[in-house]
């Protein structure tokens, strides 16, 4: 597994919920200023202890943030002199200027201040960075920030303070899919809680979870157990469990090099029997073949319902990757963690260790059949005329949204010398629910149950030619709202302009055997439409560097 990223400033969080990966964007909606200051100060202080370079952008809250750092025994001026912490105050009116420059000016200013080697950038009160009333602009801004993060190998933590519903983090992720982690910090049922919608660390993707917090006399945030249960209940469960370090793994999920103390069982049925009296042990299953998914889901559900919330259930993908919708179903059925394909055996014990002390906080449905039915992909796949494509994509996006599944619409812009029919001949989706169409300028590909960050690989699998020979760029539109906007525009043009239906020609060529798939390896197309614009070292207009006197 890659080296650990930076750590959140909340003491006592499980490792899988306390780390942020390098080059990713994470965001939190924070209900009160004092909690935002505590989270920011604690995160910066932990980075300072690790002797890693960090920076913070804040507005009027910067003096209070510096005081919070001093309460954690961090001298801001000394830290800045040593080159470990940089401080930037957002100048008055920065939000209005950023709306005119689209956020590119802000990123150029960060480059101007040469944040080379910066591991962490915390942006407090980040609401002013984004155009909340313009979904298209919000999409571009989120993707721009994520691209900057990746190129700078810097983790970004955005703290939103506006308190609107839905939260700013949720709005940004729905529009752009740019967030690797999305959480909120506020009162839930009278208890201060850190509530995660999703959290990705390296190849590990965790589902929703909730952790109750308390605030110490110094203002530090400390984990206190799930807010659905009292701390006494959680402690009682774990005190009674004598099997917290017991691990059961099926033969299909195992391989040489795993700890000898782990219990090896033949299959899922044997795992159910072995865990018959388990309380807080860890059970590791293989994701299996596609036709085995329903049985896997029922095994996960039975384990959770029989053995309770303290049991840890891990699904390991050793071969073909699960679809995003399948991951969502397994989390709904009661899985704690789904491991990405390619995870080395040597890294598996570390992933398991990160689950110690956890108690599942989310509710698990009593019946799974309705969940499985709502998450099943539509039966149709392949080419559809533009109007039919729009109707199919809109219906599937609504169905997926109800099931808590994300879909992605990809618009691929044709090279001037390439006709729509030429590009359509090379499009060969293999999964149910994936459909495509074209207008005179672009090919549209709807990917059911596909995360936006997985769309590049999915597009490469679909096309049987090098993408650079067909397209000059692409735009990825994740989530129901973005799909509704793009499909709605295409639907209007299909009716107003009578867009060409290429179906008859494609069917004729397929029948005559002239449509043979190219064997060339697919190459990623440059996403020019969402690149990060750069200007040459601007004079700073929005930020002022240094510790205020």
PDB file of N, CA and C in Angstrom, residues 12 34 36 42 58 87 99 106 145 147 154 169 264 272 322 457 484 530 548:
ATOM      1  N   UNK A  12      -8.192   9.866  18.018  1.00  0.00           N
ATOM      2  CA  UNK A  12      -8.921   8.642  18.311  1.00  0.00           C
ATOM      3  C   UNK A  12      -9.756   8.085  17.186  1.00  0.00           C
ATOM      4  N   UNK A  34     -15.984  27.385  15.907  1.00  0.00           N
ATOM      5  CA  UNK A  34     -15.000  26.833  16.849  1.00  0.00           C
ATOM      6  C   UNK A  34     -14.624  25.395  16.469  1.00  0.00           C
ATOM      7  N   UNK A  36     -14.654  24.240  13.329  1.00  0.00           N
ATOM      8  CA  UNK A  36     -13.822  24.368  12.134  1.00  0.00           C
ATOM      9  C   UNK A  36     -12.392  24.739  12.521  1.00  0.00           C
ATOM     10  N   UNK A  42      -5.932  21.213  14.521  1.00  0.00           N
ATOM     11  CA  UNK A  42      -5.470  19.866  14.831  1.00  0.00           C
ATOM     12  C   UNK A  42      -4.844  19.180  13.634  1.00  0.00           C
ATOM     13  N   UNK A  58      -7.088  31.241   5.111  1.00  0.00           N
ATOM     14  CA  UNK A  58      -8.221  31.605   5.966  1.00  0.00           C
ATOM     15  C   UNK A  58      -8.512  33.088   5.780  1.00  0.00           C
ATOM     16  N   UNK A  87       1.125  30.504   5.923  1.00  0.00           N
ATOM     17  CA  UNK A  87      -0.175  31.074   6.282  1.00  0.00           C
ATOM     18  C   UNK A  87      -0.561  32.133   5.259  1.00  0.00           C
ATOM     19  N   UNK A  99     -15.251  34.867  -8.646  1.00  0.00           N
ATOM     20  CA  UNK A  99     -16.369  34.562  -9.530  1.00  0.00           C
ATOM     21  C   UNK A  99     -16.084  35.047 -10.941  1.00  0.00           C
ATOM     22  N   UNK A 106      -6.925  31.935  -8.281  1.00  0.00           N
ATOM     23  CA  UNK A 106      -6.567  31.452  -6.945  1.00  0.00           C
ATOM     24  C   UNK A 106      -5.484  30.371  -7.032  1.00  0.00           C
ATOM     25  N   UNK A 145      -9.661  22.084  -9.402  1.00  0.00           N
ATOM     26  CA  UNK A 145      -8.986  21.953  -8.114  1.00  0.00           C
ATOM     27  C   UNK A 145      -8.417  20.544  -7.964  1.00  0.00           C
ATOM     28  N   UNK A 147      -7.469  18.521 -10.337  1.00  0.00           N
ATOM     29  CA  UNK A 147      -6.324  18.397 -11.230  1.00  0.00           C
ATOM     30  C   UNK A 147      -5.094  19.079 -10.637  1.00  0.00           C
ATOM     31  N   UNK A 154      -0.468  17.328  -3.613  1.00  0.00           N
ATOM     32  CA  UNK A 154      -0.823  17.994  -2.358  1.00  0.00           C
ATOM     33  C   UNK A 154      -2.255  17.619  -1.978  1.00  0.00           C
ATOM     34  N   UNK A 169     -20.261  20.620   0.615  1.00  0.00           N
ATOM     35  CA  UNK A 169     -19.470  19.477   0.159  1.00  0.00           C
ATOM     36  C   UNK A 169     -20.314  18.582  -0.751  1.00  0.00           C
ATOM     37  N   UNK A 264      -8.360 -20.146   8.181  1.00  0.00           N
ATOM     38  CA  UNK A 264      -8.694 -20.366   6.773  1.00  0.00           C
ATOM     39  C   UNK A 264      -9.870 -21.323   6.667  1.00  0.00           C
ATOM     40  N   UNK A 272     -19.663 -18.766   7.464  1.00  0.00           N
ATOM     41  CA  UNK A 272     -20.853 -18.549   8.297  1.00  0.00           C
ATOM     42  C   UNK A 272     -20.826 -19.473   9.522  1.00  0.00           C
ATOM     43  N   UNK A 322     -15.565  -5.101  -8.878  1.00  0.00           N
ATOM     44  CA  UNK A 322     -16.997  -4.919  -8.702  1.00  0.00           C
ATOM     45  C   UNK A 322     -17.437  -3.615  -9.349  1.00  0.00           C
ATOM     46  N   UNK A 457     -11.123   4.481 -17.298  1.00  0.00           N
ATOM     47  CA  UNK A 457     -10.867   3.075 -17.611  1.00  0.00           C
ATOM     48  C   UNK A 457     -12.059   2.450 -18.323  1.00  0.00           C
ATOM     49  N   UNK A 484     -29.023  14.861 -15.890  1.00  0.00           N
ATOM     50  CA  UNK A 484     -30.297  15.462 -16.284  1.00  0.00           C
ATOM     51  C   UNK A 484     -30.083  16.708 -17.140  1.00  0.00           C
ATOM     52  N   UNK A 530     -11.351  20.120 -19.601  1.00  0.00           N
ATOM     53  CA  UNK A 530     -11.356  20.329 -18.152  1.00  0.00           C
ATOM     54  C   UNK A 530      -9.941  20.506 -17.631  1.00  0.00           C
ATOM     55  N   UNK A 548      -0.021  37.183  10.561  1.00  0.00           N
ATOM     56  CA  UNK A 548      -0.389  38.570  10.878  1.00  0.00           C
ATOM     57  C   UNK A 548       0.169  38.982  12.224  1.00  0.00           C
TER      58      UNK A 548
END
